[in-house]
PDB file of N, CA and C and ligand atoms in Angstrom:
ATOM      1  N   UNK A   1     128.806  56.575 180.791  1.00  0.00           N
ATOM      2  CA  UNK A   1     128.889  55.230 181.389  1.00  0.00           C
ATOM      3  C   UNK A   1     128.722  55.352 182.907  1.00  0.00           C
ATOM      4  N   UNK A   2     127.982  54.418 183.494  1.00  0.00           N
ATOM      5  CA  UNK A   2     127.878  54.418 184.951  1.00  0.00           C
ATOM      6  C   UNK A   2     128.019  52.989 185.427  1.00  0.00           C
ATOM      7  N   UNK A   3     128.436  52.827 186.696  1.00  0.00           N
ATOM      8  CA  UNK A   3     128.587  51.473 187.195  1.00  0.00           C
ATOM      9  C   UNK A   3     128.872  51.476 188.669  1.00  0.00           C
ATOM     10  N   UNK A   4     128.762  50.310 189.261  1.00  0.00           N
ATOM     11  CA  UNK A   4     129.034  50.184 190.692  1.00  0.00           C
ATOM     12  C   UNK A   4     130.535  49.980 190.851  1.00  0.00           C
ATOM     13  N   UNK A   5     131.164  50.796 191.730  1.00  0.00           N
ATOM     14  CA  UNK A   5     132.617  50.736 191.888  1.00  0.00           C
ATOM     15  C   UNK A   5     132.974  50.061 193.221  1.00  0.00           C
ATOM     16  N   UNK A   6     133.821  49.037 193.178  1.00  0.00           N
ATOM     17  CA  UNK A   6     134.255  48.350 194.399  1.00  0.00           C
ATOM     18  C   UNK A   6     135.570  48.953 194.872  1.00  0.00           C
ATOM     19  N   UNK A   7     136.006  48.593 196.125  1.00  0.00           N
ATOM     20  CA  UNK A   7     137.206  49.194 196.711  1.00  0.00           C
ATOM     21  C   UNK A   7     138.467  48.897 195.918  1.00  0.00           C
ATOM     22  N   UNK A   8     138.517  47.709 195.295  1.00  0.00           N
ATOM     23  CA  UNK A   8     139.721  47.371 194.531  1.00  0.00           C
ATOM     24  C   UNK A   8     139.731  48.038 193.141  1.00  0.00           C
ATOM     25  N   UNK A   9     138.755  48.873 192.892  1.00  0.00           N
ATOM     26  CA  UNK A   9     138.756  49.594 191.616  1.00  0.00           C
ATOM     27  C   UNK A   9     137.899  48.937 190.550  1.00  0.00           C
ATOM     28  N   UNK A  10     137.431  47.701 190.815  1.00  0.00           N
ATOM     29  CA  UNK A  10     136.597  47.005 189.831  1.00  0.00           C
ATOM     30  C   UNK A  10     135.305  47.776 189.595  1.00  0.00           C
ATOM     31  N   UNK A  11     134.935  47.942 188.345  1.00  0.00           N
ATOM     32  CA  UNK A  11     133.657  48.578 188.024  1.00  0.00           C
ATOM     33  C   UNK A  11     132.755  47.531 187.376  1.00  0.00           C
ATOM     34  N   UNK A  12     131.581  47.340 187.951  1.00  0.00           N
ATOM     35  CA  UNK A  12     130.617  46.435 187.338  1.00  0.00           C
ATOM     36  C   UNK A  12     129.624  47.302 186.573  1.00  0.00           C
ATOM     37  N   UNK A  13     129.696  47.198 185.258  1.00  0.00           N
ATOM     38  CA  UNK A  13     128.804  48.033 184.440  1.00  0.00           C
ATOM     39  C   UNK A  13     127.373  47.561 184.546  1.00  0.00           C
ATOM     40  N   UNK A  14     126.457  48.520 184.473  1.00  0.00           N
ATOM     41  CA  UNK A  14     125.055  48.155 184.411  1.00  0.00           C
ATOM     42  C   UNK A  14     124.769  47.566 183.041  1.00  0.00           C
ATOM     43  N   UNK A  15     123.766  46.705 182.993  1.00  0.00           N
ATOM     44  CA  UNK A  15     123.415  46.012 181.751  1.00  0.00           C
ATOM     45  C   UNK A  15     123.266  46.976 180.573  1.00  0.00           C
ATOM     46  N   UNK A  16     122.552  48.080 180.817  1.00  0.00           N
ATOM     47  CA  UNK A  16     122.217  48.997 179.730  1.00  0.00           C
ATOM     48  C   UNK A  16     123.431  49.688 179.134  1.00  0.00           C
ATOM     49  N   UNK A  17     124.557  49.740 179.860  1.00  0.00           N
ATOM     50  CA  UNK A  17     125.710  50.443 179.316  1.00  0.00           C
ATOM     51  C   UNK A  17     126.697  49.492 178.634  1.00  0.00           C
ATOM     52  N   UNK A  18     126.375  48.177 178.613  1.00  0.00           N
ATOM     53  CA  UNK A  18     127.252  47.237 177.907  1.00  0.00           C
ATOM     54  C   UNK A  18     127.084  47.422 176.410  1.00  0.00           C
ATOM     55  N   UNK A  19     128.160  47.153 175.676  1.00  0.00           N
ATOM     56  CA  UNK A  19     128.091  47.266 174.219  1.00  0.00           C
ATOM     57  C   UNK A  19     127.214  46.148 173.673  1.00  0.00           C
ATOM     58  N   UNK A  20     126.263  46.523 172.810  1.00  0.00           N
ATOM     59  CA  UNK A  20     125.386  45.509 172.202  1.00  0.00           C
ATOM     60  C   UNK A  20     126.104  44.841 171.042  1.00  0.00           C
ATOM     61  N   UNK A  21     125.838  43.565 170.790  1.00  0.00           N
ATOM     62  CA  UNK A  21     126.407  42.962 169.585  1.00  0.00           C
ATOM     63  C   UNK A  21     125.772  43.611 168.354  1.00  0.00           C
ATOM     64  N   UNK A  22     126.511  43.707 167.236  1.00  0.00           N
ATOM     65  CA  UNK A  22     125.932  44.359 166.060  1.00  0.00           C
ATOM     66  C   UNK A  22     124.742  43.569 165.531  1.00  0.00           C
ATOM     67  N   UNK A  23     123.723  44.249 165.028  1.00  0.00           N
ATOM     68  CA  UNK A  23     122.548  43.528 164.526  1.00  0.00           C
ATOM     69  C   UNK A  23     122.883  42.718 163.277  1.00  0.00           C
ATOM     70  N   UNK A  24     122.158  41.618 163.087  1.00  0.00           N
ATOM     71  CA  UNK A  24     122.346  40.772 161.903  1.00  0.00           C
ATOM     72  C   UNK A  24     121.125  40.906 160.999  1.00  0.00           C
ATOM     73  N   UNK A  25     121.367  40.713 159.717  1.00  0.00           N
ATOM     74  CA  UNK A  25     120.294  40.867 158.721  1.00  0.00           C
ATOM     75  C   UNK A  25     120.177  39.620 157.855  1.00  0.00           C
ATOM     76  N   UNK A  26     118.932  39.191 157.654  1.00  0.00           N
ATOM     77  CA  UNK A  26     118.648  38.099 156.727  1.00  0.00           C
ATOM     78  C   UNK A  26     118.583  38.672 155.318  1.00  0.00           C
ATOM     79  N   UNK A  27     119.202  37.961 154.374  1.00  0.00           N
ATOM     80  CA  UNK A  27     118.996  38.304 152.962  1.00  0.00           C
ATOM     81  C   UNK A  27     117.932  37.337 152.445  1.00  0.00           C
ATOM     82  N   UNK A  28     116.835  37.901 151.919  1.00  0.00           N
ATOM     83  CA  UNK A  28     115.656  37.128 151.540  1.00  0.00           C
ATOM     84  C   UNK A  28     115.397  37.243 150.035  1.00  0.00           C
ATOM     85  N   UNK A  29     115.215  36.109 149.375  1.00  0.00           N
ATOM     86  CA  UNK A  29     114.834  36.098 147.954  1.00  0.00           C
ATOM     87  C   UNK A  29     113.315  36.020 147.867  1.00  0.00           C
ATOM     88  N   UNK A  30     112.743  36.752 146.906  1.00  0.00           N
ATOM     89  CA  UNK A  30     111.286  36.750 146.709  1.00  0.00           C
ATOM     90  C   UNK A  30     110.941  36.035 145.409  1.00  0.00           C
ATOM     91  N   UNK A  31     109.800  35.382 145.401  1.00  0.00           N
ATOM     92  CA  UNK A  31     109.368  34.675 144.196  1.00  0.00           C
ATOM     93  C   UNK A  31     108.815  35.650 143.154  1.00  0.00           C
ATOM     94  N   UNK A  32     108.908  35.254 141.899  1.00  0.00           N
ATOM     95  CA  UNK A  32     108.193  35.933 140.811  1.00  0.00           C
ATOM     96  C   UNK A  32     107.874  34.861 139.772  1.00  0.00           C
ATOM     97  N   UNK A  33     107.086  35.237 138.752  1.00  0.00           N
ATOM     98  CA  UNK A  33     106.632  34.224 137.785  1.00  0.00           C
ATOM     99  C   UNK A  33     107.560  34.078 136.581  1.00  0.00           C
ATOM    100  N   UNK A  34     108.627  34.887 136.509  1.00  0.00           N
ATOM    101  CA  UNK A  34     109.398  34.969 135.259  1.00  0.00           C
ATOM    102  C   UNK A  34     110.857  34.515 135.347  1.00  0.00           C
ATOM    103  N   UNK A  35     111.498  34.739 136.494  1.00  0.00           N
ATOM    104  CA  UNK A  35     112.918  34.360 136.592  1.00  0.00           C
ATOM    105  C   UNK A  35     113.048  32.839 136.490  1.00  0.00           C
ATOM    106  N   UNK A  36     113.910  32.348 135.584  1.00  0.00           N
ATOM    107  CA  UNK A  36     114.054  30.894 135.463  1.00  0.00           C
ATOM    108  C   UNK A  36     114.615  30.259 136.740  1.00  0.00           C
ATOM    109  N   UNK A  37     114.111  29.072 137.072  1.00  0.00           N
ATOM    110  CA  UNK A  37     114.581  28.355 138.265  1.00  0.00           C
ATOM    111  C   UNK A  37     116.100  28.174 138.234  1.00  0.00           C
ATOM    112  N   UNK A  38     116.625  27.850 137.072  1.00  0.00           N
ATOM    113  CA  UNK A  38     118.063  27.585 136.941  1.00  0.00           C
ATOM    114  C   UNK A  38     118.892  28.838 137.262  1.00  0.00           C
ATOM    115  N   UNK A  39     118.360  29.999 136.887  1.00  0.00           N
ATOM    116  CA  UNK A  39     119.054  31.263 137.179  1.00  0.00           C
ATOM    117  C   UNK A  39     119.125  31.485 138.692  1.00  0.00           C
ATOM    118  N   UNK A  40     118.017  31.204 139.401  1.00  0.00           N
ATOM    119  CA  UNK A  40     117.968  31.403 140.862  1.00  0.00           C
ATOM    120  C   UNK A  40     118.949  30.445 141.560  1.00  0.00           C
ATOM    121  N   UNK A  41     119.002  29.211 141.085  1.00  0.00           N
ATOM    122  CA  UNK A  41     119.963  28.245 141.653  1.00  0.00           C
ATOM    123  C   UNK A  41     121.384  28.777 141.466  1.00  0.00           C
ATOM    124  N   UNK A  42     121.678  29.324 140.290  1.00  0.00           N
ATOM    125  CA  UNK A  42     123.002  29.903 140.008  1.00  0.00           C
ATOM    126  C   UNK A  42     123.319  31.067 140.939  1.00  0.00           C
ATOM    127  N   UNK A  43     122.334  31.920 141.207  1.00  0.00           N
ATOM    128  CA  UNK A  43     122.517  33.069 142.112  1.00  0.00           C
ATOM    129  C   UNK A  43     122.888  32.578 143.519  1.00  0.00           C
ATOM    130  N   UNK A  44     122.177  31.563 143.982  1.00  0.00           N
ATOM    131  CA  UNK A  44     122.430  31.044 145.338  1.00  0.00           C
ATOM    132  C   UNK A  44     123.830  30.422 145.439  1.00  0.00           C
ATOM    133  N   UNK A  45     124.296  29.843 144.360  1.00  0.00           N
ATOM    134  CA  UNK A  45     125.653  29.266 144.357  1.00  0.00           C
ATOM    135  C   UNK A  45     126.702  30.375 144.267  1.00  0.00           C
ATOM    136  N   UNK A  46     126.472  31.327 143.363  1.00  0.00           N
ATOM    137  CA  UNK A  46     127.481  32.351 143.071  1.00  0.00           C
ATOM    138  C   UNK A  46     127.641  33.360 144.212  1.00  0.00           C
ATOM    139  N   UNK A  47     126.506  33.824 144.789  1.00  0.00           N
ATOM    140  CA  UNK A  47     126.590  34.911 145.772  1.00  0.00           C
ATOM    141  C   UNK A  47     126.445  34.449 147.219  1.00  0.00           C
ATOM    142  N   UNK A  48     125.931  33.233 147.422  1.00  0.00           N
ATOM    143  CA  UNK A  48     125.704  32.793 148.806  1.00  0.00           C
ATOM    144  C   UNK A  48     126.473  31.525 149.149  1.00  0.00           C
ATOM    145  N   UNK A  49     127.329  31.082 148.236  1.00  0.00           N
ATOM    146  CA  UNK A  49     128.216  29.946 148.517  1.00  0.00           C
ATOM    147  C   UNK A  49     127.495  28.634 148.766  1.00  0.00           C
ATOM    148  N   UNK A  50     126.275  28.495 148.244  1.00  0.00           N
ATOM    149  CA  UNK A  50     125.534  27.243 148.457  1.00  0.00           C
ATOM    150  C   UNK A  50     125.972  26.186 147.444  1.00  0.00           C
ATOM    151  N   UNK A  51     125.903  24.919 147.860  1.00  0.00           N
ATOM    152  CA  UNK A  51     126.116  23.820 146.933  1.00  0.00           C
ATOM    153  C   UNK A  51     124.865  23.664 146.076  1.00  0.00           C
ATOM    154  N   UNK A  52     124.990  22.896 145.005  1.00  0.00           N
ATOM    155  CA  UNK A  52     123.875  22.776 144.061  1.00  0.00           C
ATOM    156  C   UNK A  52     122.591  22.246 144.726  1.00  0.00           C
ATOM    157  N   UNK A  53     122.736  21.276 145.615  1.00  0.00           N
ATOM    158  CA  UNK A  53     121.552  20.677 146.269  1.00  0.00           C
ATOM    159  C   UNK A  53     120.840  21.660 147.175  1.00  0.00           C
ATOM    160  N   UNK A  54     121.642  22.324 148.020  1.00  0.00           N
ATOM    161  CA  UNK A  54     121.021  23.280 148.964  1.00  0.00           C
ATOM    162  C   UNK A  54     120.433  24.466 148.205  1.00  0.00           C
ATOM    163  N   UNK A  55     121.136  24.898 147.152  1.00  0.00           N
ATOM    164  CA  UNK A  55     120.636  26.006 146.328  1.00  0.00           C
ATOM    165  C   UNK A  55     119.282  25.630 145.715  1.00  0.00           C
ATOM    166  N   UNK A  56     119.169  24.394 145.239  1.00  0.00           N
ATOM    167  CA  UNK A  56     117.910  23.935 144.631  1.00  0.00           C
ATOM    168  C   UNK A  56     116.795  23.894 145.677  1.00  0.00           C
ATOM    169  N   UNK A  57     117.120  23.437 146.878  1.00  0.00           N
ATOM    170  CA  UNK A  57     116.115  23.386 147.964  1.00  0.00           C
ATOM    171  C   UNK A  57     115.604  24.777 148.312  1.00  0.00           C
ATOM    172  N   UNK A  58     116.526  25.742 148.428  1.00  0.00           N
ATOM    173  CA  UNK A  58     116.113  27.116 148.776  1.00  0.00           C
ATOM    174  C   UNK A  58     115.265  27.703 147.649  1.00  0.00           C
ATOM    175  N   UNK A  59     115.702  27.491 146.393  1.00  0.00           N
ATOM    176  CA  UNK A  59     114.939  28.013 145.241  1.00  0.00           C
ATOM    177  C   UNK A  59     113.513  27.457 145.257  1.00  0.00           C
ATOM    178  N   UNK A  60     113.376  26.142 145.523  1.00  0.00           N
ATOM    179  CA  UNK A  60     112.041  25.520 145.523  1.00  0.00           C
ATOM    180  C   UNK A  60     111.177  26.044 146.670  1.00  0.00           C
ATOM    181  N   UNK A  61     111.820  26.295 147.806  1.00  0.00           N
ATOM    182  CA  UNK A  61     111.083  26.874 148.949  1.00  0.00           C
ATOM    183  C   UNK A  61     110.530  28.248 148.560  1.00  0.00           C
ATOM    184  N   UNK A  62     111.369  29.077 147.924  1.00  0.00           N
ATOM    185  CA  UNK A  62     110.920  30.407 147.487  1.00  0.00           C
ATOM    186  C   UNK A  62     109.782  30.260 146.469  1.00  0.00           C
ATOM    187  N   UNK A  63     109.964  29.337 145.544  1.00  0.00           N
ATOM    188  CA  UNK A  63     108.956  29.102 144.492  1.00  0.00           C
ATOM    189  C   UNK A  63     107.606  28.711 145.105  1.00  0.00           C
ATOM    190  N   UNK A  64     107.625  27.867 146.134  1.00  0.00           N
ATOM    191  CA  UNK A  64     106.372  27.384 146.725  1.00  0.00           C
ATOM    192  C   UNK A  64     105.817  28.291 147.825  1.00  0.00           C
ATOM    193  N   UNK A  65     106.695  28.932 148.576  1.00  0.00           N
ATOM    194  CA  UNK A  65     106.235  29.692 149.749  1.00  0.00           C
ATOM    195  C   UNK A  65     106.294  31.207 149.552  1.00  0.00           C
ATOM    196  N   UNK A  66     106.908  31.647 148.450  1.00  0.00           N
ATOM    197  CA  UNK A  66     106.929  33.080 148.149  1.00  0.00           C
ATOM    198  C   UNK A  66     108.195  33.795 148.562  1.00  0.00           C
ATOM    199  N   UNK A  67     108.927  33.226 149.530  1.00  0.00           N
ATOM    200  CA  UNK A  67     110.164  33.853 150.005  1.00  0.00           C
ATOM    201  C   UNK A  67     111.037  32.825 150.711  1.00  0.00           C
ATOM    202  N   UNK A  68     112.317  33.133 150.817  1.00  0.00           N
ATOM    203  CA  UNK A  68     113.229  32.220 151.514  1.00  0.00           C
ATOM    204  C   UNK A  68     114.514  32.931 151.886  1.00  0.00           C
ATOM    205  N   UNK A  69     115.100  32.517 153.014  1.00  0.00           N
ATOM    206  CA  UNK A  69     116.325  33.136 153.524  1.00  0.00           C
ATOM    207  C   UNK A  69     117.544  32.500 152.838  1.00  0.00           C
ATOM    208  N   UNK A  70     118.407  33.358 152.291  1.00  0.00           N
ATOM    209  CA  UNK A  70     119.632  32.884 151.619  1.00  0.00           C
ATOM    210  C   UNK A  70     120.814  32.875 152.570  1.00  0.00           C
ATOM    211  N   UNK A  71     120.779  33.746 153.596  1.00  0.00           N
ATOM    212  CA  UNK A  71     121.893  33.815 154.540  1.00  0.00           C
ATOM    213  C   UNK A  71     121.656  34.941 155.529  1.00  0.00           C
ATOM    214  N   UNK A  72     122.470  34.963 156.603  1.00  0.00           N
ATOM    215  CA  UNK A  72     122.351  35.979 157.661  1.00  0.00           C
ATOM    216  C   UNK A  72     123.728  36.616 157.848  1.00  0.00           C
ATOM    217  N   UNK A  73     123.790  37.968 157.780  1.00  0.00           N
ATOM    218  CA  UNK A  73     125.074  38.674 157.746  1.00  0.00           C
ATOM    219  C   UNK A  73     124.975  40.000 158.504  1.00  0.00           C
ATOM    220  N   UNK A  74     126.156  40.581 158.849  1.00  0.00           N
ATOM    221  CA  UNK A  74     126.154  41.956 159.353  1.00  0.00           C
ATOM    222  C   UNK A  74     125.604  42.902 158.276  1.00  0.00           C
ATOM    223  N   UNK A  75     125.166  44.087 158.699  1.00  0.00           N
ATOM    224  CA  UNK A  75     124.454  45.019 157.819  1.00  0.00           C
ATOM    225  C   UNK A  75     125.145  45.259 156.469  1.00  0.00           C
ATOM    226  N   UNK A  76     126.438  45.606 156.489  1.00  0.00           N
ATOM    227  CA  UNK A  76     127.129  45.982 155.241  1.00  0.00           C
ATOM    228  C   UNK A  76     127.228  44.813 154.280  1.00  0.00           C
ATOM    229  N   UNK A  77     127.497  43.627 154.816  1.00  0.00           N
ATOM    230  CA  UNK A  77     127.622  42.432 153.967  1.00  0.00           C
ATOM    231  C   UNK A  77     126.258  42.123 153.333  1.00  0.00           C
ATOM    232  N   UNK A  78     125.198  42.192 154.142  1.00  0.00           N
ATOM    233  CA  UNK A  78     123.847  41.916 153.633  1.00  0.00           C
ATOM    234  C   UNK A  78     123.483  42.917 152.536  1.00  0.00           C
ATOM    235  N   UNK A  79     123.790  44.198 152.759  1.00  0.00           N
ATOM    236  CA  UNK A  79     123.456  45.239 151.776  1.00  0.00           C
ATOM    237  C   UNK A  79     124.209  44.995 150.467  1.00  0.00           C
ATOM    238  N   UNK A  80     125.460  44.588 150.568  1.00  0.00           N
ATOM    239  CA  UNK A  80     126.256  44.300 149.360  1.00  0.00           C
ATOM    240  C   UNK A  80     125.675  43.123 148.592  1.00  0.00           C
ATOM    241  N   UNK A  81     125.270  42.080 149.291  1.00  0.00           N
ATOM    242  CA  UNK A  81     124.672  40.894 148.627  1.00  0.00           C
ATOM    243  C   UNK A  81     123.400  41.295 147.876  1.00  0.00           C
ATOM    244  N   UNK A  82     122.538  42.085 148.543  1.00  0.00           N
ATOM    245  CA  UNK A  82     121.290  42.527 147.909  1.00  0.00           C
ATOM    246  C   UNK A  82     121.607  43.289 146.624  1.00  0.00           C
ATOM    247  N   UNK A  83     122.581  44.192 146.709  1.00  0.00           N
ATOM    248  CA  UNK A  83     122.968  45.011 145.550  1.00  0.00           C
ATOM    249  C   UNK A  83     123.513  44.125 144.414  1.00  0.00           C
ATOM    250  N   UNK A  84     124.380  43.185 144.773  1.00  0.00           N
ATOM    251  CA  UNK A  84     124.983  42.299 143.768  1.00  0.00           C
ATOM    252  C   UNK A  84     123.920  41.448 143.065  1.00  0.00           C
ATOM    253  N   UNK A  85     122.993  40.898 143.855  1.00  0.00           N
ATOM    254  CA  UNK A  85     121.960  40.019 143.271  1.00  0.00           C
ATOM    255  C   UNK A  85     121.042  40.831 142.358  1.00  0.00           C
ATOM    256  N   UNK A  86     120.593  42.013 142.830  1.00  0.00           N
ATOM    257  CA  UNK A  86     119.696  42.846 142.017  1.00  0.00           C
ATOM    258  C   UNK A  86     120.379  43.249 140.725  1.00  0.00           C
ATOM    259  N   UNK A  87     121.626  43.669 140.810  1.00  0.00           N
ATOM    260  CA  UNK A  87     122.344  44.127 139.624  1.00  0.00           C
ATOM    261  C   UNK A  87     122.586  42.972 138.630  1.00  0.00           C
ATOM    262  N   UNK A  88     122.931  41.809 139.153  1.00  0.00           N
ATOM    263  CA  UNK A  88     123.155  40.621 138.306  1.00  0.00           C
ATOM    264  C   UNK A  88     121.849  40.219 137.597  1.00  0.00           C
ATOM    265  N   UNK A  89     120.728  40.255 138.349  1.00  0.00           N
ATOM    266  CA  UNK A  89     119.421  39.906 137.764  1.00  0.00           C
ATOM    267  C   UNK A  89     119.049  40.899 136.655  1.00  0.00           C
ATOM    268  N   UNK A  90     119.278  42.200 136.900  1.00  0.00           N
ATOM    269  CA  UNK A  90     118.948  43.219 135.882  1.00  0.00           C
ATOM    270  C   UNK A  90     119.814  43.029 134.644  1.00  0.00           C
ATOM    271  N   UNK A  91     121.096  42.746 134.845  1.00  0.00           N
ATOM    272  CA  UNK A  91     121.998  42.508 133.695  1.00  0.00           C
ATOM    273  C   UNK A  91     121.454  41.410 132.791  1.00  0.00           C
ATOM    274  N   UNK A  92     120.778  40.448 133.428  1.00  0.00           N
ATOM    275  CA  UNK A  92     120.242  39.317 132.658  1.00  0.00           C
ATOM    276  C   UNK A  92     118.741  39.488 132.350  1.00  0.00           C
ATOM    277  N   UNK A  93     118.242  40.691 132.588  1.00  0.00           N
ATOM    278  CA  UNK A  93     116.835  41.036 132.309  1.00  0.00           C
ATOM    279  C   UNK A  93     115.825  40.133 133.034  1.00  0.00           C
ATOM    280  N   UNK A  94     116.143  39.775 134.277  1.00  0.00           N
ATOM    281  CA  UNK A  94     115.193  39.015 135.099  1.00  0.00           C
ATOM    282  C   UNK A  94     114.681  39.914 136.225  1.00  0.00           C
ATOM    283  N   UNK A  95     113.411  39.740 136.622  1.00  0.00           N
ATOM    284  CA  UNK A  95     112.828  40.619 137.649  1.00  0.00           C
ATOM    285  C   UNK A  95     113.087  40.155 139.091  1.00  0.00           C
ATOM    286  N   UNK A  96     113.993  39.209 139.271  1.00  0.00           N
ATOM    287  CA  UNK A  96     114.281  38.647 140.601  1.00  0.00           C
ATOM    288  C   UNK A  96     114.474  39.749 141.650  1.00  0.00           C
ATOM    289  N   UNK A  97     113.805  39.582 142.791  1.00  0.00           N
ATOM    290  CA  UNK A  97     113.877  40.566 143.880  1.00  0.00           C
ATOM    291  C   UNK A  97     114.546  39.967 145.102  1.00  0.00           C
ATOM    292  N   UNK A  98     115.378  40.792 145.744  1.00  0.00           N
ATOM    293  CA  UNK A  98     116.127  40.357 146.909  1.00  0.00           C
ATOM    294  C   UNK A  98     116.092  41.511 147.922  1.00  0.00           C
ATOM    295  N   UNK A  99     115.778  41.207 149.178  1.00  0.00           N
ATOM    296  CA  UNK A  99     115.694  42.263 150.204  1.00  0.00           C
ATOM    297  C   UNK A  99     116.426  41.826 151.470  1.00  0.00           C
ATOM    298  N   UNK A 100     116.697  42.793 152.367  1.00  0.00           N
ATOM    299  CA  UNK A 100     117.286  42.431 153.669  1.00  0.00           C
ATOM    300  C   UNK A 100     116.338  42.826 154.796  1.00  0.00           C
ATOM    301  N   UNK A 101     116.355  42.028 155.869  1.00  0.00           N
ATOM    302  CA  UNK A 101     115.484  42.267 157.027  1.00  0.00           C
ATOM    303  C   UNK A 101     116.269  41.983 158.296  1.00  0.00           C
ATOM    304  N   UNK A 102     116.078  42.795 159.310  1.00  0.00           N
ATOM    305  CA  UNK A 102     116.805  42.554 160.554  1.00  0.00           C
ATOM    306  C   UNK A 102     116.401  41.184 161.104  1.00  0.00           C
ATOM    307  N   UNK A 103     117.404  40.392 161.488  1.00  0.00           N
ATOM    308  CA  UNK A 103     117.139  39.004 161.912  1.00  0.00           C
ATOM    309  C   UNK A 103     116.552  38.950 163.323  1.00  0.00           C
TER     310      UNK A 103
HETATM  311  N1  LIG B 201     108.738  31.031 140.171  1.00  0.00           N
HETATM  312  C1  LIG B 201     109.839  30.980 139.218  1.00  0.00           C
HETATM  313  C2  LIG B 201     109.450  30.071 138.042  1.00  0.00           C
HETATM  314  O1  LIG B 201     108.478  29.340 138.117  1.00  0.00           O
HETATM  315  C3  LIG B 201     111.125  30.461 139.862  1.00  0.00           C
HETATM  316  C4  LIG B 201     111.647  31.349 140.925  1.00  0.00           C
HETATM  317  C5  LIG B 201     112.108  30.825 142.118  1.00  0.00           C
HETATM  318  C6  LIG B 201     111.709  32.740 140.743  1.00  0.00           C
HETATM  319  C7  LIG B 201     112.641  31.626 143.124  1.00  0.00           C
HETATM  320  C8  LIG B 201     112.236  33.570 141.743  1.00  0.00           C
HETATM  321  O2  LIG B 201     113.248  33.811 143.908  1.00  0.00           O
HETATM  322  C9  LIG B 201     112.697  33.001 142.924  1.00  0.00           C
HETATM  323  N2  LIG B 201     110.220  30.150 136.971  1.00  0.00           N
END
C-alpha cells in the first residue's frame, strides 16, 4: 500500500490501492426448442424469486431473443443458482441451459 501522508497522520490512498467492490455476475437463461414454457416459468419463480407475471415476461424474452437475464449476484450466489437450475432441469429431463457472465 502507498499513499500521501499529511502531518496529522492522515493517509490519502492512491486510487489503485483502494479495495475494489466485488464483481457481480448475471445469471442468463438460454433458449432451446424442447423445454416447456411452463417449466421455465416455474424455474424463474422457484430459483429467482420472480412473480408469475415477471417470470412469464422473462421466459418469453428468452424464447424470442435467445437469452435473458434472470438476476445479478455475487460470484458464489450466481454459481449456486446456475448449478441448481441445471440440476433441476436434468432431474426433469429438460435440456434447459443456464450460464453466468460477469456483469
Ligand atoms: N423455446 C421453448 C419452447 O418453445 C421455451 C423456452 C423458453 C425454453 C425459455 C427455454 O430458456 C428457455 N417450448
